[in-house]
mmCIF file of C-alpha atoms in Angstrom:
data_model
loop_
_atom_site.group_PDB
_atom_site.id
_atom_site.type_symbol
_atom_site.label_atom_id
_atom_site.label_comp_id
_atom_site.label_asym_id
_atom_site.label_seq_id
_atom_site.Cartn_x
_atom_site.Cartn_y
_atom_site.Cartn_z
ATOM 1 C CA MET A 18 0.000 0.000 0.000
ATOM 2 C CA PRO A 19 1.227 3.539 -0.684
ATOM 3 C CA PRO A 20 2.248 5.697 2.270
ATOM 4 C CA THR A 21 -0.322 7.951 3.946
ATOM 5 C CA LEU A 22 0.038 11.415 5.490
ATOM 6 C CA SER A 23 -2.238 12.588 8.287
ATOM 7 C CA ALA A 24 -0.519 15.703 9.683
ATOM 8 C CA ILE A 25 2.155 18.307 9.013
ATOM 9 C CA SER A 26 3.713 20.557 11.656
ATOM 10 C CA PRO A 27 4.336 23.396 11.311
ATOM 11 C CA SER A 28 2.115 23.964 8.327
ATOM 12 C CA LEU A 29 3.670 27.235 7.226
ATOM 13 C CA GLY A 30 7.085 28.801 6.798
ATOM 14 C CA PRO A 31 9.010 31.468 4.895
ATOM 15 C CA THR A 32 9.514 31.448 1.151
ATOM 16 C CA THR A 33 13.246 31.298 1.855
ATOM 17 C CA GLY A 34 12.814 27.675 2.995
ATOM 18 C CA GLY A 35 14.687 26.071 5.860
ATOM 19 C CA THR A 36 11.664 25.280 8.029
ATOM 20 C CA ILE A 37 12.024 21.952 9.838
ATOM 21 C CA VAL A 38 8.701 20.169 9.284
ATOM 22 C CA THR A 39 7.426 16.944 10.877
ATOM 23 C CA LEU A 40 5.231 14.692 8.713
ATOM 24 C CA THR A 41 3.050 12.102 10.437
ATOM 25 C CA GLY A 42 1.364 9.142 8.758
ATOM 26 C CA THR A 43 1.832 5.428 7.997
ATOM 27 C CA GLY A 44 3.986 3.314 5.718
ATOM 28 C CA LEU A 45 6.783 5.906 5.682
ATOM 29 C CA THR A 46 9.742 3.566 6.261
ATOM 30 C CA GLY A 47 10.577 3.057 2.607
ATOM 31 C CA ALA A 48 10.199 6.686 1.538
ATOM 32 C CA THR A 49 12.440 7.618 -1.366
ATOM 33 C CA SER A 50 11.336 11.209 -1.842
ATOM 34 C CA VAL A 51 9.431 14.057 -0.182
ATOM 35 C CA ARG A 52 8.160 16.803 -2.437
ATOM 36 C CA PHE A 53 6.838 20.318 -1.835
ATOM 37 C CA GLY A 54 4.854 20.658 -5.024
ATOM 38 C CA SER A 55 7.312 19.353 -7.581
ATOM 39 C CA THR A 56 10.405 20.359 -5.579
ATOM 40 C CA PRO A 57 12.242 17.620 -3.691
ATOM 41 C CA ALA A 58 13.186 18.289 -0.077
ATOM 42 C CA SER A 59 15.870 16.981 2.265
ATOM 43 C CA PHE A 60 14.354 14.514 4.727
ATOM 44 C CA THR A 61 15.003 11.915 7.408
ATOM 45 C CA VAL A 62 12.795 8.894 8.099
ATOM 46 C CA ASN A 63 12.415 8.707 11.886
ATOM 47 C CA SER A 64 10.021 5.761 11.959
ATOM 48 C CA ASP A 65 7.251 4.129 9.986
ATOM 49 C CA THR A 66 4.947 6.931 11.180
ATOM 50 C CA GLN A 67 7.201 10.004 11.117
ATOM 51 C CA ILE A 68 9.491 11.892 8.750
ATOM 52 C CA THR A 69 11.427 15.107 9.422
ATOM 53 C CA VAL A 70 11.865 17.286 6.361
ATOM 54 C CA VAL A 71 13.436 20.690 5.618
ATOM 55 C CA SER A 72 11.269 22.874 3.421
ATOM 56 C CA PRO A 73 12.922 23.968 0.174
ATOM 57 C CA VAL A 74 12.690 27.492 -1.250
ATOM 58 C CA GLY A 75 9.183 28.209 -2.540
ATOM 59 C CA SER A 76 6.748 30.845 -3.706
ATOM 60 C CA ALA A 77 4.184 32.489 -1.473
ATOM 61 C CA GLY A 78 1.025 30.412 -1.172
ATOM 62 C CA ALA A 79 -0.111 26.859 -0.524
ATOM 63 C CA VAL A 80 1.776 23.839 -1.846
ATOM 64 C CA ALA A 81 1.013 20.088 -1.762
ATOM 65 C CA VAL A 82 3.445 17.968 0.251
ATOM 66 C CA THR A 83 3.693 14.297 -0.707
ATOM 67 C CA VAL A 84 5.806 11.261 0.194
ATOM 68 C CA VAL A 85 6.953 8.816 -2.480
ATOM 69 C CA SER A 86 7.903 5.193 -1.799
ATOM 70 C CA PRO A 87 8.196 2.043 -3.926
ATOM 71 C CA ALA A 88 4.567 1.354 -2.958
ATOM 72 C CA GLY A 89 3.354 4.609 -4.473
ATOM 73 C CA THR A 90 2.741 8.249 -3.628
ATOM 74 C CA SER A 91 0.778 9.480 -0.627
ATOM 75 C CA LYS A 92 -2.130 11.853 -0.733
ATOM 76 C CA ALA A 93 -1.023 15.417 -0.081
ATOM 77 C CA VAL A 94 -1.026 17.615 3.012
ATOM 78 C CA THR A 95 -0.781 21.365 2.646
ATOM 79 C CA PHE A 96 2.161 23.601 3.533
ATOM 80 C CA THR A 97 1.817 27.358 3.106
ATOM 81 C CA TYR A 98 4.743 29.532 2.138
ATOM 82 C CA VAL A 99 4.636 32.959 3.758
ATOM 83 C CA ALA A 100 6.408 35.944 2.252
ATOM 84 C CA ALA A 101 7.256 37.210 5.733
ATOM 85 C CA ALA A 102 9.349 40.318 6.205
ATOM 86 C CA VAL A 103 12.604 40.017 8.116
ATOM 87 C CA PRO A 104 11.973 41.319 11.667
ATOM 88 C CA VAL A 105 13.585 44.576 12.805
ATOM 89 C CA VAL A 106 14.414 45.490 16.425
ATOM 90 C CA THR A 107 14.291 49.245 17.081
ATOM 91 C CA ALA A 108 14.388 49.426 20.894
ATOM 92 C CA VAL A 109 14.981 47.365 24.031
ATOM 93 C CA ALA A 110 13.649 48.707 27.352
ATOM 94 C CA PRO A 111 15.021 48.612 29.904
ATOM 95 C CA SER A 112 18.354 48.351 28.138
ATOM 96 C CA ASN A 113 20.324 47.094 31.124
ATOM 97 C CA GLY A 114 20.055 44.631 33.994
ATOM 98 C CA PRO A 115 21.981 42.178 36.176
ATOM 99 C CA THR A 116 24.186 39.396 34.850
ATOM 100 C CA LEU A 117 22.086 36.835 36.721
ATOM 101 C CA GLY A 118 19.246 37.495 34.262
ATOM 102 C CA GLY A 119 15.565 37.684 35.084
ATOM 103 C CA THR A 120 14.976 41.211 33.770
ATOM 104 C CA SER A 121 11.668 41.618 31.918
ATOM 105 C CA VAL A 122 12.324 43.703 28.795
ATOM 106 C CA THR A 123 10.048 45.078 26.102
ATOM 107 C CA ILE A 124 11.420 44.660 22.583
ATOM 108 C CA THR A 125 9.957 47.058 20.035
ATOM 109 C CA GLY A 126 10.216 46.799 16.264
ATOM 110 C CA THR A 127 8.415 45.318 13.263
ATOM 111 C CA GLY A 128 7.658 41.915 11.776
ATOM 112 C CA PHE A 129 7.436 40.013 15.056
ATOM 113 C CA THR A 130 4.408 37.886 14.168
ATOM 114 C CA GLY A 131 5.204 34.191 14.463
ATOM 115 C CA ALA A 132 8.494 34.779 16.291
ATOM 116 C CA THR A 133 10.166 31.490 17.115
ATOM 117 C CA ALA A 134 13.193 32.734 19.060
ATOM 118 C CA VAL A 135 14.555 35.721 20.970
ATOM 119 C CA ARG A 136 18.257 35.732 21.754
ATOM 120 C CA PHE A 137 20.599 37.802 23.909
ATOM 121 C CA ALA A 138 24.117 37.429 22.477
ATOM 122 C CA ASP A 139 23.095 34.078 20.965
ATOM 123 C CA VAL A 140 21.683 32.852 24.301
ATOM 124 C CA PRO A 141 17.918 32.102 24.130
ATOM 125 C CA ALA A 142 15.697 34.303 26.271
ATOM 126 C CA ALA A 143 14.525 32.633 29.475
ATOM 127 C CA SER A 144 11.027 33.144 28.075
ATOM 128 C CA PHE A 145 9.227 35.461 25.677
ATOM 129 C CA SER A 146 5.739 36.423 24.576
ATOM 130 C CA VAL A 147 4.731 38.002 21.253
ATOM 131 C CA ASN A 148 2.352 40.821 22.196
ATOM 132 C CA SER A 149 1.855 42.086 18.656
ATOM 133 C CA ALA A 150 3.616 42.471 15.328
ATOM 134 C CA THR A 151 5.582 45.338 16.870
ATOM 135 C CA GLN A 152 6.189 44.223 20.456
ATOM 136 C CA ILE A 153 7.668 41.261 22.333
ATOM 137 C CA THR A 154 8.114 40.850 26.085
ATOM 138 C CA ALA A 155 11.154 38.739 26.972
ATOM 139 C CA VAL A 156 12.963 37.699 30.158
ATOM 140 C CA THR A 157 16.745 37.947 29.974
ATOM 141 C CA PRO A 158 18.880 34.840 30.471
ATOM 142 C CA THR A 159 22.099 34.971 32.498
ATOM 143 C CA GLY A 160 24.896 36.816 30.733
ATOM 144 C CA ASN A 161 28.371 38.302 30.962
ATOM 145 C CA PRO A 162 29.061 41.949 31.830
ATOM 146 C CA GLY A 163 28.829 44.145 28.742
ATOM 147 C CA GLY A 164 26.619 44.514 25.692
ATOM 148 C CA ALA A 165 24.530 41.655 24.295
ATOM 149 C CA ALA A 166 22.965 41.931 20.846
ATOM 150 C CA VAL A 167 19.220 41.234 20.944
ATOM 151 C CA THR A 168 17.795 39.390 17.931
ATOM 152 C CA VAL A 169 14.348 38.106 17.004
ATOM 153 C CA THR A 170 13.788 35.160 14.673
ATOM 154 C CA THR A 171 10.533 34.683 12.734
ATOM 155 C CA PRO A 172 9.558 32.724 9.634
ATOM 156 C CA GLY A 173 10.886 35.735 7.719
ATOM 157 C CA GLY A 174 14.378 35.435 9.131
ATOM 158 C CA THR A 175 16.474 36.871 11.972
ATOM 159 C CA SER A 176 16.710 40.568 12.749
ATOM 160 C CA ALA A 177 19.954 42.396 12.056
ATOM 161 C CA VAL A 178 22.085 43.745 14.901
ATOM 162 C CA SER A 179 21.949 47.518 15.340
ATOM 163 C CA ALA A 180 22.950 50.041 18.007
ATOM 164 C CA ALA A 181 19.320 50.100 19.206
ATOM 165 C CA ALA A 182 19.206 46.329 19.601
ATOM 166 C CA TYR A 183 21.477 45.877 22.610
ATOM 167 C CA PHE A 184 20.976 44.892 26.225
ATOM 168 C CA PHE A 185 23.791 45.731 28.618
ATOM 169 C CA TYR A 186 24.555 43.295 31.415
ATOM 170 C CA ALA A 187 25.849 44.997 34.558
ATOM 171 C CA ALA A 188 28.030 43.278 37.127
ATOM 172 C CA PRO A 189 26.530 43.308 40.633
ATOM 173 C CA PRO A 190 27.726 46.217 42.805
ATOM 174 C CA VAL A 191 30.091 45.463 45.680
ATOM 175 C CA LEU A 192 30.734 47.632 48.755
ATOM 176 C CA THR A 193 33.981 47.263 50.677
ATOM 177 C CA ASP A 194 33.932 50.251 53.047
ATOM 178 C CA SER A 195 31.977 53.227 54.390
ATOM 179 C CA ALA A 196 33.677 56.238 55.992
ATOM 180 C CA PRO A 197 32.691 57.471 58.411
ATOM 181 C CA ALA A 198 30.680 54.468 59.553
ATOM 182 C CA GLN A 199 28.775 56.448 62.142
ATOM 183 C CA GLY A 200 26.893 59.681 62.526
ATOM 184 C CA PRO A 201 24.175 61.557 64.420
ATOM 185 C CA ALA A 202 20.593 60.307 64.562
ATOM 186 C CA SER A 203 19.539 63.580 62.961
ATOM 187 C CA GLY A 204 21.238 62.532 59.723
ATOM 188 C CA GLY A 205 23.331 64.757 57.472
ATOM 189 C CA THR A 206 26.593 62.786 57.672
ATOM 190 C CA VAL A 207 28.333 62.642 54.285
ATOM 191 C CA VAL A 208 29.526 59.046 53.907
ATOM 192 C CA THR A 209 32.074 57.915 51.317
ATOM 193 C CA LEU A 210 31.262 54.444 50.002
ATOM 194 C CA THR A 211 33.989 52.498 48.210
ATOM 195 C CA GLY A 212 33.648 49.294 46.212
ATOM 196 C CA SER A 213 33.260 48.236 42.588
ATOM 197 C CA SER A 214 30.665 48.360 39.775
ATOM 198 C CA LEU A 215 28.946 51.396 41.317
ATOM 199 C CA LEU A 216 28.221 53.283 38.074
ATOM 200 C CA ASN A 217 24.582 54.026 37.229
ATOM 201 C CA ALA A 218 23.533 53.619 40.865
ATOM 202 C CA SER A 219 19.855 54.499 41.202
ATOM 203 C CA VAL A 220 19.441 54.269 44.982
ATOM 204 C CA VAL A 221 21.589 54.351 48.117
ATOM 205 C CA ARG A 222 19.777 53.027 51.185
ATOM 206 C CA PHE A 223 20.451 53.291 54.903
ATOM 207 C CA GLY A 224 18.389 50.349 56.058
ATOM 208 C CA ALA A 225 15.042 50.812 54.308
ATOM 209 C CA THR A 226 15.439 54.595 53.985
ATOM 210 C CA ASN A 227 16.892 56.250 50.898
ATOM 211 C CA ALA A 228 19.901 58.526 51.349
ATOM 212 C CA THR A 229 19.000 62.211 51.445
ATOM 213 C CA SER A 230 21.218 62.621 48.372
ATOM 214 C CA PHE A 231 24.150 60.871 46.715
ATOM 215 C CA THR A 232 26.785 61.508 44.057
ATOM 216 C CA ILE A 233 28.462 58.881 41.882
ATOM 217 C CA VAL A 234 32.133 59.853 41.930
ATOM 218 C CA SER A 235 33.382 56.870 39.913
ATOM 219 C CA SER A 236 32.782 53.169 39.405
ATOM 220 C CA THR A 237 34.497 52.613 42.769
ATOM 221 C CA GLN A 238 33.176 55.506 44.877
ATOM 222 C CA ILE A 239 29.893 57.145 45.892
ATOM 223 C CA THR A 240 29.298 59.908 48.440
ATOM 224 C CA ALA A 241 25.917 59.759 50.182
ATOM 225 C CA THR A 242 24.231 61.918 52.803
ATOM 226 C CA ALA A 243 22.764 59.872 55.637
ATOM 227 C CA PRO A 244 19.055 60.369 56.372
ATOM 228 C CA PRO A 245 17.833 60.517 59.982
ATOM 229 C CA GLY A 246 17.848 57.155 61.768
ATOM 230 C CA THR A 247 18.485 55.236 64.950
ATOM 231 C CA GLY A 248 20.746 52.420 66.101
ATOM 232 C CA SER A 249 22.740 50.142 63.812
ATOM 233 C CA THR A 250 21.744 49.859 60.157
ATOM 234 C CA GLN A 251 23.138 48.643 56.824
ATOM 235 C CA ILE A 252 24.041 50.690 53.750
ATOM 236 C CA THR A 253 23.328 49.195 50.313
ATOM 237 C CA VAL A 254 23.596 50.476 46.747
ATOM 238 C CA VAL A 255 21.222 49.573 43.917
ATOM 239 C CA THR A 256 22.458 49.589 40.294
ATOM 240 C CA PRO A 257 21.299 47.911 37.083
ATOM 241 C CA GLY A 258 23.461 45.001 38.261
ATOM 242 C CA GLY A 259 21.345 44.461 41.383
ATOM 243 C CA THR A 260 21.696 45.314 45.067
ATOM 244 C CA SER A 261 25.108 45.354 46.752
ATOM 245 C CA ASN A 262 26.197 43.592 49.890
ATOM 246 C CA PRO A 263 25.577 45.693 53.032
ATOM 247 C CA VAL A 264 28.148 47.691 55.008
ATOM 248 C CA PRO A 265 27.403 48.864 58.568
ATOM 249 C CA PHE A 266 26.499 52.358 59.748
ATOM 250 C CA VAL A 267 25.682 53.343 63.335
ATOM 251 C CA TYR A 268 23.443 56.231 64.376
ATOM 252 C CA PHE A 269 24.259 57.923 67.683
ATOM 253 C CA PRO A 270 21.689 59.963 69.602
ATOM 254 C CA ALA A 271 22.486 63.618 70.324
ATOM 255 C CA PRO A 272 24.134 64.341 73.692
ATOM 256 C CA THR A 273 22.427 66.358 76.395
ATOM 257 C CA LEU A 274 23.862 68.258 79.359
ATOM 258 C CA THR A 275 21.767 68.497 82.517
ATOM 259 C CA GLY A 276 24.246 69.769 85.077
ATOM 260 C CA LEU A 277 27.684 71.200 85.931
ATOM 261 C CA ALA A 278 29.365 70.813 89.295
ATOM 262 C CA PRO A 279 30.628 73.219 90.337
ATOM 263 C CA VAL A 280 28.931 75.891 88.238
ATOM 264 C CA SER A 281 31.645 78.454 88.911
ATOM 265 C CA GLY A 282 35.363 78.627 89.493
ATOM 266 C CA PRO A 283 38.499 80.711 89.204
ATOM 267 C CA THR A 284 39.740 82.427 86.066
ATOM 268 C CA SER A 285 42.809 80.188 86.141
ATOM 269 C CA ALA A 286 42.917 76.715 84.566
ATOM 270 C CA SER A 287 42.532 74.708 87.733
ATOM 271 C CA ALA A 288 38.897 73.827 88.396
ATOM 272 C CA VAL A 289 37.756 70.269 87.664
ATOM 273 C CA VAL A 290 34.124 70.378 86.514
ATOM 274 C CA THR A 291 31.813 67.343 86.413
ATOM 275 C CA LEU A 292 29.393 67.400 83.501
ATOM 276 C CA THR A 293 26.304 65.217 83.743
ATOM 277 C CA GLY A 294 23.828 64.365 81.010
ATOM 278 C CA THR A 295 23.017 61.628 78.524
ATOM 279 C CA ASN A 296 24.673 60.002 75.490
ATOM 280 C CA LEU A 297 28.140 61.239 76.477
ATOM 281 C CA ALA A 298 30.137 58.031 75.870
ATOM 282 C CA THR A 299 31.410 59.015 72.400
ATOM 283 C CA ALA A 300 32.466 62.534 73.412
ATOM 284 C CA THR A 301 35.109 64.014 71.119
ATOM 285 C CA LYS A 302 35.266 67.570 72.460
ATOM 286 C CA VAL A 303 34.310 69.667 75.494
ATOM 287 C CA THR A 304 34.367 73.431 75.021
ATOM 288 C CA PHE A 305 34.204 76.360 77.389
ATOM 289 C CA GLY A 306 33.218 79.171 75.060
ATOM 290 C CA ALA A 307 35.564 78.810 72.085
ATOM 291 C CA THR A 308 38.265 77.026 74.095
ATOM 292 C CA VAL A 309 38.636 73.246 74.036
ATOM 293 C CA SER A 310 39.317 71.705 77.432
ATOM 294 C CA ALA A 311 40.976 68.504 78.570
ATOM 295 C CA PHE A 312 38.382 65.924 79.614
ATOM 296 C CA THR A 313 37.794 62.330 80.661
ATOM 297 C CA VAL A 314 34.661 60.301 79.871
ATOM 298 C CA SER A 315 33.594 58.598 83.079
ATOM 299 C CA SER A 316 30.407 57.005 81.716
ATOM 300 C CA ASP A 317 27.601 57.596 79.234
ATOM 301 C CA THR A 318 26.159 60.107 81.729
ATOM 302 C CA GLN A 319 29.283 61.780 83.144
ATOM 303 C CA ILE A 320 32.406 63.622 81.996
ATOM 304 C CA THR A 321 35.070 65.394 84.060
ATOM 305 C CA ALA A 322 36.737 68.374 82.410
ATOM 306 C CA THR A 323 39.336 70.927 83.445
ATOM 307 C CA ALA A 324 37.984 74.418 82.944
ATOM 308 C CA PRO A 325 40.480 76.375 80.834
ATOM 309 C CA ALA A 326 41.708 79.804 81.968
ATOM 310 C CA GLY A 327 39.687 82.773 80.865
ATOM 311 C CA PRO A 328 38.314 86.165 81.809
ATOM 312 C CA ALA A 329 35.834 86.547 84.625
ATOM 313 C CA GLY A 330 32.204 86.102 83.668
ATOM 314 C CA PRO A 331 29.849 83.507 82.226
ATOM 315 C CA VAL A 332 30.915 81.078 79.494
ATOM 316 C CA SER A 333 28.918 78.437 77.575
ATOM 317 C CA VAL A 334 29.900 74.795 78.102
ATOM 318 C CA SER A 335 28.973 72.150 75.509
ATOM 319 C CA VAL A 336 29.915 68.601 74.540
ATOM 320 C CA SER A 337 30.417 67.215 71.024
ATOM 321 C CA THR A 338 29.945 63.481 70.350
ATOM 322 C CA ALA A 339 29.378 61.175 67.395
ATOM 323 C CA GLY A 340 25.714 62.129 67.790
ATOM 324 C CA GLY A 341 26.305 65.866 67.432
ATOM 325 C CA SER A 342 26.671 68.754 69.875
ATOM 326 C CA SER A 343 24.716 69.314 73.051
ATOM 327 C CA ALA A 344 22.899 72.430 74.111
ATOM 328 C CA SER A 345 25.123 74.502 76.397
ATOM 329 C CA LEU A 346 25.095 75.198 80.132
ATOM 330 C CA ILE A 347 26.644 78.237 81.811
ATOM 331 C CA TYR A 348 29.850 78.101 83.830
ATOM 332 C CA THR A 349 30.935 81.336 85.559
ATOM 333 C CA ARG A 350 34.556 82.329 86.085
ATOM 334 C CA VAL A 351 35.025 84.413 89.223
ATOM 335 C CA ALA A 352 37.942 86.783 89.547
ATOM 336 C CA ALA A 353 40.121 86.412 92.640
ATOM 337 C CA PRO A 354 39.509 89.141 95.255
ATOM 338 C CA ALA A 355 41.822 92.131 94.969
ATOM 339 C CA ILE A 356 44.064 92.975 97.919
#
């Protein structure tokens, strides 16, 4: 009995040929020829019920596909040649993302109907969906840092590479240091972040709060202004390459002064004054007016300082710490009695 054909898949392809087509039927083992119209095609007999064939070049329209064997010629199934235009990619948005892939991009262009493949530097997209003849949504595969040409393949061919058809893979940002790594709870500390792959940073975060402002100095350095906060937190940087590892930053509460003992003393540098208050442990400076005094931190609530020499009269005393400067209290220098 002659061979029979019951199905063809796919049933259409470009006039340029090259479509891999699967023919299903019976009695195919002894096939000697497969024809698209009168044109022979290259084929492989997979089994008695299946043949794989490559469509030859053809003219737009329907053509009869038949199988010939010593037992005769099968009845025909129909393959349709499509004069499809070669697709063109005109834009990729966003045009950058992390090397680990997973970025959803919108590819804009023409001739996308029937797209069979989307590639990023010859690597197939993780997935893609043809939204229309002019738009495809694709998910990037993993890639190497740098530019990757984006191409779309349809029955009409594969799009050409152009400057508009690139996706740029960014290496993940890395932070190695923050300086200073502490500041007042009120914010405002300008922190220098060092690391690598910091270009195109879009966000700098102190915990879950965005930096008040930041400046990209280079691929290895960013300066950021700390927002208000409390306690220990982590600084991270977000770039097209993803989110960096965290580096620590500690907020210190502002110091307060509640008392001086004694509240007065001689004009000479001899009186030892005990300052009491809160958040004094990180004290960096004690001033009497504009003069810095020697001091010792006894605890988070107490400092002893030597009042510097100065003219008789009141002078403001304040403490500076990692959390800022305290409000001042008044210390009065008393002139020695004249004889």
